[in-house]
Backbone as numpy.savetxt, mean C-alpha at the origin, in Angstrom:
# Nx Ny Nz CAx CAy CAz Cx Cy Cz
8.28 -15.02 -2.29 6.47 -15.43 -2.29 5.77 -14.81 -1.16
4.62 -14.60 -1.45 3.73 -13.72 0.02 3.08 -14.72 0.77
3.62 -14.93 1.69 2.87 -16.11 2.53 1.62 -15.40 3.31
2.08 -14.12 3.93 1.16 -14.15 4.96 0.26 -12.64 4.85
-0.51 -12.74 4.67 -1.72 -11.26 4.67 -2.65 -10.95 5.71
-2.18 -9.73 6.35 -2.76 -9.14 7.20 -4.07 -8.23 7.25
-5.33 -8.22 7.46 -6.23 -7.74 7.59 -6.74 -7.13 9.13
-6.67 -5.50 9.71 -7.01 -5.13 11.03 -8.32 -4.85 10.58
-9.33 -4.98 11.56 -10.69 -5.32 11.92 -10.77 -4.28 13.16
-12.18 -3.79 12.90 -12.16 -3.35 14.10 -13.88 -3.32 14.23
-14.70 -4.26 13.44 -16.17 -4.85 14.17 -17.04 -3.65 13.23
-16.68 -2.89 12.47 -17.48 -2.42 11.67 -17.49 -2.85 10.15
-18.77 -2.66 9.37 -18.76 -3.02 7.65 -17.55 -2.07 7.22
-17.26 -1.28 7.32 -16.35 -0.55 6.69 -15.08 -1.10 6.57
-14.65 -1.31 7.71 -13.29 -2.19 7.67 -13.29 -3.60 7.35
-14.49 -4.44 7.04 -14.83 -5.86 6.36 -14.86 -5.59 4.86
-14.81 -4.42 4.70 -14.49 -3.93 3.12 -13.46 -4.40 2.42
-11.87 -4.37 3.64 -11.16 -4.90 2.97 -10.78 -6.40 2.33
-12.16 -7.33 2.78 -11.86 -8.60 3.05 -11.63 -9.15 1.66
-12.45 -9.01 0.54 -12.76 -9.67 -0.61 -11.71 -9.43 -1.23
-11.24 -8.13 -1.28 -9.54 -8.44 -1.79 -8.45 -8.71 -1.07
-8.44 -9.01 -0.15 -6.92 -9.46 0.33 -7.69 -10.95 0.15
-8.48 -11.69 0.39 -8.92 -13.03 0.01 -8.49 -13.37 -1.34
-9.10 -12.39 -2.34 -8.44 -12.78 -3.68 -7.32 -12.93 -3.53
-6.38 -12.22 -3.08 -4.90 -12.05 -2.95 -4.51 -13.26 -2.39
-4.94 -13.60 -1.35 -4.46 -14.65 -1.16 -4.46 -16.25 -1.51
-5.82 -16.16 -2.16 -6.00 -17.33 -3.04 -5.01 -17.70 -4.08
-4.94 -16.05 -4.48 -3.97 -16.36 -5.95 -2.91 -16.46 -5.64
-2.25 -15.81 -4.58 -0.70 -16.09 -3.79 -0.53 -17.35 -2.93
-1.22 -17.73 -2.74 -1.73 -19.27 -2.08 -0.85 -18.37 -0.35
-1.28 -17.71 0.08 -0.65 -17.40 1.45 -1.75 -16.97 2.53
-1.52 -17.19 3.62 -2.43 -17.53 4.84 -3.06 -15.83 4.79
-3.85 -15.70 5.55 -4.69 -14.72 5.89 -5.03 -14.47 7.44
-3.97 -13.40 8.07 -4.64 -12.84 9.82 -5.40 -12.41 9.57
-6.30 -12.02 10.21 -7.70 -11.06 10.90 -7.37 -10.74 12.36
-6.81 -9.42 12.54 -6.48 -8.99 13.34 -7.22 -7.89 13.68
-7.26 -7.78 15.24 -8.34 -6.50 16.27 -7.11 -5.86 17.43
-7.35 -4.47 17.36 -6.57 -4.48 18.48 -7.50 -3.31 19.67
-7.09 -3.93 20.89 -8.12 -3.62 21.82 -6.68 -2.53 22.96
-7.65 -2.12 23.96 -6.87 -1.48 24.94 -6.82 -2.61 26.36
-5.35 -2.54 27.19 -5.35 -3.20 28.13 -6.52 -2.99 29.25
-7.03 -2.40 28.71 -8.46 -1.61 29.51 -9.61 -1.82 29.24
-10.82 -2.60 28.51 -11.75 -2.86 27.76 -12.82 -2.01 28.59
-13.32 -1.03 27.76 -14.63 -0.54 28.50 -15.52 -0.54 27.71
-14.89 -0.85 26.51 -16.70 -1.21 25.47 -17.63 -1.99 25.40
-18.38 -1.93 26.07 -19.30 -3.27 26.30 -20.82 -2.75 25.39
-20.32 -2.31 24.77 -21.60 -2.50 23.50 -21.35 -2.61 22.32
-19.90 -3.69 22.05 -20.11 -4.49 21.25 -19.17 -5.81 21.87
-19.09 -6.98 20.65 -19.12 -8.06 21.47 -17.31 -8.15 21.68
-16.90 -9.27 22.01 -15.82 -9.26 22.42 -15.02 -9.50 21.49
-13.41 -9.10 21.29 -13.36 -8.88 19.87 -12.67 -10.53 19.21
-12.30 -11.01 20.27 -12.07 -12.47 19.80 -13.36 -13.03 19.09
-14.57 -13.05 19.78 -15.78 -13.42 19.06 -15.95 -13.06 18.07
-15.75 -11.71 18.09 -15.53 -11.41 16.42 -15.25 -11.63 15.82
-13.60 -11.98 15.46 -12.71 -12.30 14.81 -13.13 -13.55 14.36
-13.69 -14.85 15.49 -14.30 -16.17 15.54 -15.23 -16.42 14.64
-15.88 -15.18 14.26 -17.42 -15.43 13.57 -16.73 -14.89 11.71
-16.36 -13.83 11.78 -15.75 -13.12 10.60 -14.51 -14.89 9.59
-13.73 -15.10 10.77 -12.95 -16.19 10.34 -14.00 -17.59 9.55
-15.49 -17.54 10.32 -16.34 -18.74 9.77 -16.49 -18.39 8.50
-16.98 -17.28 8.35 -17.34 -17.14 6.97 -16.86 -16.96 5.84
-15.15 -17.04 6.59 -14.45 -17.10 5.38 -13.84 -18.47 4.98
-14.05 -19.01 6.36 -13.37 -20.63 6.07 -13.52 -21.25 4.77
-14.65 -21.38 3.84 -15.32 -22.00 2.94 -14.29 -21.52 1.53
-13.85 -19.94 1.72 -13.39 -19.18 0.72 -12.03 -19.31 0.75
-11.14 -19.84 1.79 -9.66 -20.31 2.01 -9.82 -21.44 3.04
-9.71 -22.06 2.69 -10.31 -23.50 3.87 -8.10 -23.66 4.36
-8.49 -23.76 5.54 -7.39 -23.85 6.29 -6.20 -23.13 6.44
-6.29 -21.72 5.86 -5.55 -20.91 5.60 -5.85 -19.36 6.14
-6.95 -19.11 7.42 -7.41 -18.39 8.07 -6.76 -18.19 9.86
-5.98 -17.30 10.44 -6.09 -16.81 11.42 -6.87 -15.63 11.69
-6.41 -15.94 13.14 -7.29 -14.63 14.23 -6.55 -14.39 15.23
-6.18 -12.78 15.41 -5.54 -13.13 16.76 -6.29 -11.44 16.89
-6.29 -11.41 18.45 -6.81 -9.87 19.11 -5.22 -9.46 19.55
-4.79 -8.16 18.97 -3.77 -7.37 19.84 -4.01 -6.73 20.96
-3.03 -6.54 22.55 -3.38 -6.07 22.91 -1.99 -4.81 23.11
-2.79 -3.33 23.25 -1.66 -2.34 23.48 -1.18 -2.38 24.68
0.47 -2.17 24.76 0.88 -2.16 26.30 0.80 -0.44 26.30
0.49 0.62 25.76 0.49 2.21 25.64 -0.57 2.33 26.54
-0.78 3.07 27.44 -1.55 3.58 27.60 -2.78 3.05 28.46
-2.88 2.14 29.02 -4.04 1.17 29.76 -5.25 1.95 29.86
-4.97 3.44 30.57 -6.67 3.63 30.90 -6.93 4.68 30.06
-5.75 4.75 28.50 -6.58 5.53 27.80 -8.03 5.02 26.96
-8.54 5.24 26.54 -9.82 4.86 25.66 -10.64 5.82 25.01
-11.09 5.51 23.94 -10.73 4.45 23.07 -9.01 4.61 22.54
-8.28 3.47 22.20 -6.60 4.16 21.73 -6.80 5.30 20.72
-5.42 5.92 21.19 -5.02 7.02 20.18 -4.71 6.56 18.48
-5.27 6.64 17.45 -4.81 6.05 16.57 -3.48 5.70 16.09
-2.66 6.75 16.16 -1.05 6.63 16.34 -0.55 5.43 17.00
-1.47 4.93 18.20 -1.28 3.76 18.82 -1.60 2.65 18.64
-2.75 2.53 17.67 -2.84 1.28 17.08 -2.40 1.61 15.82
-1.41 1.99 15.30 -0.43 1.63 14.36 0.71 1.16 14.42
1.13 2.08 15.53 2.12 1.44 16.45 2.06 -0.25 16.16
1.18 -0.63 17.17 0.69 -2.04 17.52 0.81 -3.31 16.30
-0.10 -2.41 15.58 -0.34 -3.32 14.13 1.03 -3.38 13.23
1.72 -2.17 13.41 3.07 -2.05 12.80 3.61 -2.98 13.16
4.26 -3.15 14.65 5.10 -4.30 14.96 4.45 -5.71 15.11
3.03 -5.86 14.83 2.87 -7.04 14.17 3.22 -7.72 13.20
3.34 -6.66 12.33 3.38 -7.11 11.13 5.03 -7.31 10.95
5.71 -6.84 11.32 7.04 -7.54 11.71 7.31 -8.60 12.28
6.89 -8.89 13.52 7.31 -9.97 14.19 6.38 -11.25 13.72
5.07 -10.91 12.93 4.58 -12.02 12.27 4.94 -12.22 10.87
6.24 -12.32 10.25 6.41 -11.94 9.20 5.17 -11.71 8.25
4.68 -10.37 8.56 3.45 -10.32 7.36 3.74 -9.36 5.85
4.08 -9.64 5.07 4.16 -9.48 3.55 3.30 -8.35 3.22
2.32 -8.44 3.61 1.39 -6.92 3.02 0.34 -7.01 4.22
-0.08 -5.69 4.21 -1.41 -5.35 4.76 -2.09 -4.50 4.11
-3.40 -5.09 4.13 -4.47 -4.75 3.59 -5.66 -4.06 4.18
-6.26 -2.96 4.31 -7.31 -2.09 4.92 -7.91 -0.91 4.08
-9.31 -0.67 4.89 -9.52 0.32 4.17 -9.54 1.87 4.38
-9.81 2.98 3.83 -9.31 3.93 4.27 -10.33 5.18 3.64
-10.29 6.32 4.86 -11.72 6.78 4.23 -11.50 7.88 2.64
-10.31 8.10 2.73 -10.03 9.19 1.10 -10.60 10.61 1.75
-11.22 11.26 0.83 -11.92 12.81 1.21 -13.03 12.96 1.85
-13.69 11.69 1.91 -15.16 11.84 2.36 -15.17 10.58 2.92
-16.10 9.55 2.86 -16.64 8.51 3.47 -17.15 8.23 4.60
-17.02 7.56 5.56 -18.08 7.18 6.57 -17.39 7.85 7.91
-17.41 8.99 8.11 -16.62 9.92 8.99 -16.73 8.78 10.66
-17.58 7.73 10.71 -17.87 7.48 12.07 -16.88 5.90 12.08
-16.31 5.52 10.91 -15.47 4.25 10.89 -14.03 4.96 11.43
-13.93 4.13 12.59 -12.36 4.67 12.90 -10.81 4.14 12.74
-11.13 2.64 11.95 -10.17 2.07 12.15 -9.62 2.75 10.63
-10.55 3.52 9.62 -9.99 3.46 8.50 -9.10 4.95 8.75
-8.73 5.82 9.24 -8.25 6.90 9.73 -6.86 6.61 10.58
-6.91 5.48 10.58 -5.57 4.48 11.45 -4.77 4.41 10.07
-5.14 4.21 9.06 -3.99 4.25 7.44 -3.12 5.45 7.36
-3.54 6.41 7.79 -3.40 7.40 7.39 -1.35 7.08 8.44
-1.58 7.02 9.68 -0.35 6.69 10.47 0.10 5.55 10.03
-0.16 4.62 9.70 0.50 3.24 9.48 1.30 3.55 8.23
0.87 4.05 6.88 1.30 3.68 5.77 2.78 4.73 6.32
3.07 5.63 7.62 4.15 6.42 7.60 5.19 5.78 8.42
4.73 4.78 9.11 5.80 3.93 9.95 5.68 2.26 9.92
4.60 1.95 8.97 4.77 0.04 8.47 6.26 -0.34 7.87
6.94 -1.23 8.42 7.99 -1.84 8.00 7.32 -2.96 6.56
5.97 -2.55 6.44 5.58 -3.45 4.91 5.11 -2.65 4.36
4.65 -3.08 3.33 3.66 -2.56 2.04 2.32 -2.34 2.72
1.69 -1.76 2.50 0.34 -1.36 2.59 -1.07 -1.54 1.60
-2.12 -1.88 1.28 -2.61 -2.42 0.19 -4.41 -0.93 0.74
-4.27 -0.36 0.16 -5.62 0.31 0.92 -6.80 1.01 -0.08
-7.79 0.96 0.16 -8.83 0.83 -0.32 -9.91 1.33 -0.33
-11.03 1.92 -1.16 -12.23 2.38 -1.01 -13.39 1.79 -0.73
-13.70 1.51 0.50 -15.20 0.46 0.31 -16.39 0.64 -0.70
-16.51 -0.51 -1.28 -17.46 -0.38 -2.38 -18.92 -0.54 -2.02
-19.17 -0.36 -1.02 -20.87 -0.37 -0.62 -21.52 -1.86 -0.63
-20.79 -2.74 -0.99 -21.22 -4.06 -1.39 -21.25 -4.62 -0.35
-22.57 -5.86 0.03 -22.73 -6.62 0.76 -21.40 -7.71 1.11
-21.18 -8.04 2.49 -19.75 -8.71 2.64 -20.38 -9.97 2.12
-21.36 -10.53 2.69 -21.47 -12.00 1.85 -21.37 -12.41 0.51
-21.89 -11.36 -0.11 -21.91 -11.50 -1.36 -20.40 -11.37 -2.31
-19.70 -10.72 -1.59 -18.69 -9.75 -2.00 -17.03 -10.57 -1.49
-17.30 -11.68 -0.46 -15.81 -12.48 -0.03 -16.10 -13.42 -1.17
-16.87 -13.85 -1.79 -16.27 -14.85 -3.69 -15.71 -14.60 -4.31
-15.59 -12.89 -4.63 -15.32 -12.02 -5.84 -14.16 -12.72 -5.99
-13.45 -12.57 -7.44 -12.03 -12.38 -7.54 -11.70 -11.26 -7.92
-11.25 -10.50 -7.13 -10.67 -9.21 -7.43 -9.60 -8.82 -8.57
-9.62 -8.99 -9.96 -8.65 -8.90 -10.43 -7.70 -7.74 -10.67
-6.49 -7.74 -10.33 -5.21 -7.22 -10.65 -4.64 -7.32 -11.92
-5.71 -7.15 -13.21 -4.86 -7.46 -14.98 -3.99 -6.17 -14.58
-4.18 -4.85 -14.21 -3.18 -3.67 -14.82 -2.90 -2.83 -13.86
-1.82 -3.00 -13.82 -1.08 -1.73 -12.39 -0.11 -1.03 -13.04
-0.41 0.57 -12.51 -0.17 1.53 -12.64 0.98 2.04 -11.68
2.69 2.27 -12.18 3.73 2.62 -11.06 4.34 3.57 -11.15
3.73 5.06 -10.87 4.45 6.07 -11.23 5.86 5.81 -10.64
7.00 6.83 -11.71 8.25 6.54 -10.64 8.47 7.67 -10.57
9.88 8.22 -9.77 10.55 8.95 -9.87 11.73 9.69 -10.65
12.39 8.63 -10.58 13.71 8.45 -11.59 14.98 8.40 -10.29
14.41 7.54 -9.42 15.24 6.95 -8.69 15.45 5.65 -8.01
16.43 5.15 -7.52 16.67 3.45 -7.38 15.62 3.01 -6.76
15.40 4.12 -5.40 14.62 3.84 -4.49 13.49 3.48 -4.52
12.81 4.17 -5.70 11.20 4.29 -6.08 11.04 3.35 -6.85
12.41 2.60 -7.55 12.06 1.31 -8.24 11.75 0.18 -7.45
12.13 -0.08 -6.00 12.09 -0.78 -5.20 10.39 -1.71 -5.11
9.84 -0.64 -5.57 7.87 -1.19 -5.68 7.72 -1.98 -6.75
8.72 -1.95 -7.58 8.70 -3.16 -9.00 8.57 -4.12 -8.84
9.22 -4.68 -7.82 9.19 -6.04 -7.27 8.24 -6.63 -6.50
7.63 -6.08 -5.95 6.61 -6.00 -4.97 5.65 -6.01 -6.18
5.28 -5.31 -6.57 4.25 -5.03 -7.64 3.98 -6.15 -8.56
4.97 -6.50 -9.17 4.97 -7.90 -10.24 4.47 -8.62 -9.30
5.16 -8.85 -7.95 5.09 -10.39 -7.53 3.42 -10.19 -7.11
2.53 -9.04 -7.13 1.14 -9.30 -6.74 0.46 -9.49 -7.95
0.86 -8.71 -9.11 0.32 -8.98 -10.35 0.73 -10.29 -10.98
1.94 -10.73 -10.50 2.13 -12.03 -11.42 1.47 -12.89 -11.42
0.22 -13.06 -10.16 -0.65 -13.97 -10.19 -1.45 -14.14 -10.92
-1.85 -12.75 -11.67 -3.46 -12.85 -12.43 -2.71 -12.25 -13.78
-1.35 -12.43 -14.02 -0.93 -12.34 -15.48 -0.96 -10.99 -16.11
-0.89 -9.75 -14.95 -1.14 -8.36 -15.15 -0.42 -7.72 -16.23
-0.80 -6.48 -16.83 0.72 -5.82 -17.79 0.55 -4.56 -17.13
1.82 -4.21 -17.15 2.45 -2.95 -16.04 2.14 -1.72 -16.98
1.88 -0.26 -16.45 2.06 0.62 -16.94 2.98 1.11 -15.87
4.65 2.04 -16.55 5.68 3.10 -15.69 5.54 4.29 -15.96
4.90 4.84 -14.89 4.46 6.58 -15.31 5.44 7.55 -14.71
5.74 8.37 -15.41 6.75 9.68 -14.89 5.86 10.37 -14.99
5.22 11.41 -14.58 4.77 12.78 -14.23 5.69 13.91 -14.25
5.89 14.58 -15.06 6.84 16.08 -15.48 6.19 17.13 -15.12
6.30 17.82 -13.84 5.48 18.95 -13.55 6.78 20.44 -13.40
6.47 21.31 -13.40 7.23 22.78 -13.53 8.41 22.20 -12.69
8.07 21.83 -11.44 8.91 21.55 -10.01 10.01 20.23 -10.01
9.89 19.47 -11.25 10.46 18.45 -11.54 12.06 18.63 -12.16
13.10 18.51 -11.42 14.26 18.60 -12.06 15.21 17.76 -12.04
16.35 17.75 -12.96 16.85 16.65 -12.82 17.64 15.98 -11.58
17.98 15.26 -11.41 18.44 14.37 -10.27 20.31 14.51 -9.92
20.25 15.22 -8.78 22.35 15.60 -8.83 22.60 13.48 -8.48
23.44 13.59 -8.98 24.22 11.95 -8.58 24.71 11.98 -7.45
25.05 10.47 -7.24 25.61 10.94 -5.70 26.76 11.14 -5.35
27.50 11.32 -6.27 28.58 12.19 -5.82 28.91 13.58 -5.55
27.49 14.05 -5.73 27.08 15.35 -5.80 26.94 15.86 -4.50
27.68 17.23 -4.10 27.98 18.00 -2.52 27.73 19.32 -2.90
27.91 20.28 -1.78 27.88 21.65 -1.48 28.78 22.19 -2.69
29.90 21.23 -2.34 31.41 22.44 -2.79 31.62 21.65 -4.46
30.23 20.84 -5.27 30.66 20.77 -6.55 29.61 21.35 -7.25
30.30 22.39 -8.09 29.29 22.88 -9.50 28.40 22.11 -10.07
27.28 22.05 -10.01 26.40 21.53 -11.04 24.79 22.69 -11.25
24.79 22.65 -12.60 23.58 23.52 -13.22 22.17 22.61 -12.99
21.12 23.09 -12.24 20.11 22.57 -12.12 19.26 22.97 -13.30
18.86 21.96 -13.87 17.83 22.21 -15.02 16.43 21.36 -15.28
15.42 22.01 -15.71 14.12 21.29 -15.35 14.04 20.08 -16.08
13.42 18.84 -16.03 13.27 17.57 -16.34 12.36 17.66 -17.74
12.74 17.53 -19.15 12.09 17.42 -19.92 11.33 15.65 -19.70
9.86 16.05 -20.95 9.29 15.00 -20.98 9.73 13.99 -21.57
10.54 14.34 -22.86 11.70 13.11 -23.51 12.76 12.43 -22.68
13.32 13.23 -21.64 14.27 12.38 -20.71 13.23 11.65 -19.78
12.35 11.81 -19.40 11.52 11.38 -18.69 10.53 10.22 -19.40
10.63 10.03 -20.28 10.39 9.29 -21.33 11.52 7.92 -21.44
12.24 8.72 -21.70 13.53 7.45 -22.13 13.80 7.02 -20.61
13.90 7.44 -19.34 14.00 7.14 -18.46 13.08 5.38 -17.97
11.43 5.87 -17.56 10.95 4.92 -18.03 10.88 3.87 -18.92
11.13 4.27 -20.08 11.54 3.28 -20.92 12.48 2.36 -20.92
13.73 2.91 -20.46 14.59 2.21 -19.78 14.44 0.87 -18.63
13.63 1.47 -17.97 13.08 0.77 -16.66 12.10 -0.19 -17.22
11.35 -0.26 -18.20 10.28 -0.88 -18.56 10.93 -2.14 -19.42
12.36 -2.00 -20.00 12.98 -3.04 -20.88 13.39 -3.77 -19.63
13.62 -3.41 -18.92 14.41 -4.44 -18.20 13.35 -5.48 -17.50
12.32 -5.07 -17.35 11.22 -5.75 -16.82 10.67 -6.66 -17.69
10.29 -6.39 -18.99 9.86 -6.96 -20.12 10.10 -8.79 -20.06
9.18 -9.27 -20.52 9.41 -10.66 -21.00 8.42 -11.13 -21.75
8.67 -12.25 -22.64 7.61 -12.77 -23.73 6.31 -12.44 -22.99
5.88 -12.91 -21.65 4.88 -13.23 -21.38 4.19 -12.08 -20.12
5.31 -10.76 -20.13 4.99 -9.74 -19.15 4.42 -8.91 -19.92
3.80 -7.84 -20.47 3.84 -6.57 -21.19 4.38 -5.42 -20.09
4.71 -4.65 -20.76 4.84 -3.12 -19.96 5.57 -2.24 -20.65
3.94 -1.00 -20.75 4.61 0.02 -21.20 4.90 1.26 -20.51
5.41 2.25 -21.32 6.55 3.58 -20.23 5.38 4.38 -20.75
5.40 5.62 -19.92 4.56 6.63 -20.33 5.06 7.66 -19.47
5.05 9.01 -20.21 5.67 10.26 -19.37 4.68 11.53 -20.32
4.36 12.42 -19.20 4.00 13.71 -19.71 3.67 14.34 -18.54
3.58 16.00 -19.11 3.73 17.31 -18.34 2.38 17.51 -17.82
2.40 17.62 -16.14 1.20 17.79 -15.83 1.38 18.69 -14.73
0.73 20.04 -14.25 0.84 20.67 -13.08 0.76 20.08 -11.83
-0.05 19.17 -11.97 -0.38 18.53 -10.92 -0.42 16.88 -11.04
0.83 16.45 -10.26 1.14 14.86 -10.57 0.12 13.93 -10.22
-0.34 14.12 -9.06 -1.39 13.56 -8.18 -2.44 13.16 -8.68
-3.25 14.59 -9.34 -4.37 14.33 -10.33 -4.08 13.70 -11.30
-2.87 13.99 -12.15 -2.26 13.14 -12.99 -2.25 11.72 -13.00
-1.95 11.35 -12.00 -1.87 10.33 -11.85 -2.98 9.14 -11.71
-3.82 10.03 -10.65 -5.59 9.67 -11.07 -6.30 8.95 -12.42
-5.83 10.22 -12.80 -6.56 10.65 -13.93 -6.81 9.35 -14.69
-5.24 9.02 -15.35 -4.47 8.35 -16.01 -5.47 6.87 -15.49
-5.04 6.52 -14.14 -5.31 5.08 -13.64 -7.14 5.42 -14.00
-8.05 6.26 -13.92 -9.33 5.91 -14.42 -9.50 5.97 -15.70
-9.07 6.86 -16.29 -9.14 6.37 -17.77 -8.35 5.64 -18.33
-7.75 4.76 -17.95 -6.93 3.61 -18.71 -7.36 2.03 -17.63
-8.35 2.28 -17.13 -8.98 0.88 -16.06 -7.33 0.34 -15.88
-6.73 1.05 -14.90 -5.86 0.09 -14.04 -6.44 0.01 -12.76
-6.12 -1.15 -11.87 -6.85 -2.16 -10.75 -6.06 -1.59 -9.88
-4.71 -1.50 -9.51 -4.23 -1.09 -8.96 -2.60 -0.04 -8.93
-2.62 1.06 -7.97 -2.01 1.78 -8.40 -0.75 1.43 -7.04
0.79 1.35 -7.68 1.86 1.05 -6.75 2.70 2.00 -6.68
2.90 2.80 -5.72 3.67 3.59 -5.45 4.15 3.75 -4.46
5.30 4.80 -3.35 5.85 4.47 -2.47 6.15 5.62 -2.08
6.84 6.03 -0.90 6.89 7.03 -0.10 7.87 7.25 0.62
8.37 8.06 1.12 9.81 8.84 1.79 10.87 8.18 1.02
11.88 8.38 1.39 13.18 7.80 0.98 13.95 9.62 0.53
13.80 10.00 0.06 14.88 11.17 -0.45 14.83 12.23 0.64
15.55 12.74 0.71 15.55 13.98 1.64 15.25 15.32 1.68
14.86 16.74 2.50 14.60 17.93 2.22 13.85 17.69 1.50
13.27 19.30 0.93 11.95 19.30 0.27 11.78 18.80 -0.70
12.76 17.91 -1.25 12.40 16.98 -2.96 10.82 15.87 -2.15
11.26 15.23 -0.60 11.25 14.17 -0.27 9.77 14.46 0.09
9.49 16.20 0.61 7.92 16.50 0.89 7.45 16.44 0.13
7.95 17.04 -1.25 6.95 17.00 -2.57 6.37 15.90 -3.00
7.28 14.57 -2.96 7.16 13.57 -3.32 6.09 13.03 -2.46
5.73 13.10 -0.98 5.49 12.05 -0.40 3.96 13.39 -0.28
3.96 14.50 -0.35 2.40 15.05 -0.54 1.65 13.91 -1.63
2.78 13.86 -3.36 2.01 13.45 -4.39 1.49 12.30 -3.69
2.22 11.16 -3.23 1.84 9.82 -2.48 0.64 9.77 -1.66
0.07 10.85 -0.70 -0.73 11.24 -0.03 -1.84 11.59 -0.15
-1.28 12.53 -1.32 -2.92 12.74 -2.46 -3.76 11.71 -3.34
-2.73 11.37 -3.63 -2.95 9.85 -4.73 -4.15 8.83 -3.41
-3.41 8.58 -2.51 -4.38 7.58 -1.51 -5.76 8.29 -1.19
-5.79 9.73 -0.87 -6.50 10.29 -0.58 -7.87 10.62 -1.97
-7.46 10.41 -2.67 -8.23 11.03 -3.82 -8.26 9.70 -4.95
-8.19 8.65 -5.05 -8.15 7.72 -5.50 -9.64 6.73 -5.27
-9.63 6.69 -6.17 -11.09 5.21 -5.88 -10.30 4.05 -5.94
-9.25 4.12 -6.48 -8.80 2.77 -7.15 -7.95 2.26 -5.78
-7.73 0.98 -5.22 -6.81 0.70 -4.64 -5.12 0.96 -4.92
-4.72 1.31 -3.51 -3.44 1.74 -4.04 -2.57 1.09 -2.68
-1.52 0.56 -3.71 -0.34 0.01 -2.53 0.81 1.35 -2.48
0.67 1.07 -0.88 2.05 2.15 -0.75 3.03 1.48 0.04
4.44 2.00 -0.13 5.52 1.35 0.33 6.69 2.48 0.85
6.86 2.21 2.12 7.50 3.59 2.94 8.98 3.12 3.10
9.93 3.11 2.10 11.56 2.91 1.98 11.86 3.17 3.06
11.79 4.49 3.90 12.44 4.98 4.44 12.46 4.37 5.82
11.24 4.14 6.42 10.94 3.01 7.62 11.53 1.63 7.11
11.15 1.28 5.68 11.62 -0.26 5.59 12.91 -0.28 5.64
13.91 0.76 5.24 15.34 1.01 5.58 15.88 0.88 7.26
14.80 1.39 7.78 15.33 2.18 8.96 15.29 0.39 9.82
14.29 -0.40 9.69 13.57 -1.08 10.27 14.77 -2.62 9.72
15.51 -2.25 8.56 16.47 -3.26 7.97 16.03 -4.22 7.20
15.21 -4.13 6.57 14.16 -4.62 5.39 13.20 -5.62 5.95
12.61 -6.69 5.07 12.03 -7.90 5.26 12.63 -8.88 5.99
12.39 -10.04 5.90 12.64 -11.42 6.43 11.92 -12.40 5.20
12.57 -13.27 5.01 12.31 -14.36 4.22 12.44 -14.41 2.96
11.26 -15.08 2.22 11.80 -14.83 0.51 11.21 -13.45 0.16
10.33 -12.97 1.00 9.80 -11.73 0.78 10.54 -10.33 0.84
12.16 -10.55 1.27 12.82 -9.27 1.39 13.15 -8.51 0.85
13.30 -8.84 -0.50 13.29 -8.30 -1.72 12.53 -7.61 -2.63
11.27 -7.98 -1.84 9.79 -7.41 -2.78 9.22 -6.28 -1.74
10.04 -6.08 -0.57 8.88 -5.00 0.56 8.74 -3.39 0.36
10.37 -3.24 -0.73 10.55 -1.94 -0.53 10.25 -0.93 -1.59
9.70 -0.07 -1.59 10.03 1.17 -2.50 9.45 2.36 -2.13
9.86 3.17 -3.11 9.38 4.85 -2.27 9.34 5.90 -4.01
8.10 6.72 -3.60 7.91 7.18 -5.08 7.36 9.10 -3.86
């Protein structure tokens, strides 16, 4: 069960665009919404209202949408107190630490992507956060809507696309994707994109002393794999489709498929496998985040494993990788 959702804010309209989606998920899952801001130990920015006042104002606007389930907290950085503004990786460190200590199950925030508003500083923090956060991060592109009219909207997650790579670690994202989609009665599409650089995966017992031929992965084999995974997830009230096709550009194929098939959320993961394979897969996830106009849920299994997983009832749902 998802209990706490965190939304980092920096006082900009850009960052506030994450609130409607976070509110919708909190309503559906009966979770609490945590509004957080990060400031330097030495606050020198006198052009903006104090962070506490700002968060209080935002919480007041949202109270009618989520009565009694909104909290707010200003996080002070313990790093480089004389540095202002704070480095983006420092903000990500503070947010990541708070997410773990406060039992946050999901972080929702906006991101720049390839273009967007260059002056919106917090959006680029997402680049660092998805690499270190021990919790899933849901990233979205701003919709240019007025905050007041958008706050009450119910952002549906009716169709969730889950790219997989054939590994067990990649499949860990499935449970969390189902947790988000379950409240909406969502359907799921499991997708494996086969590129010329996709090869069959060596088994766990394989080592440098074992002779083993490496062959390109066929579309038929990829489809067989995702169909087997889909069959495990299917229920009378849960629709799960399996798709596999060949494309020289996996990241663009994922985004194009999502756009053409009415997908509401792409759930994928990063980190995990070592060496060149991990770098290739990590690049795919990064490019999807940067190019997709559809919200993307990113789970970093490598960091989650290092952190020892999550706590409480969310532990099984928080890890994943692609």
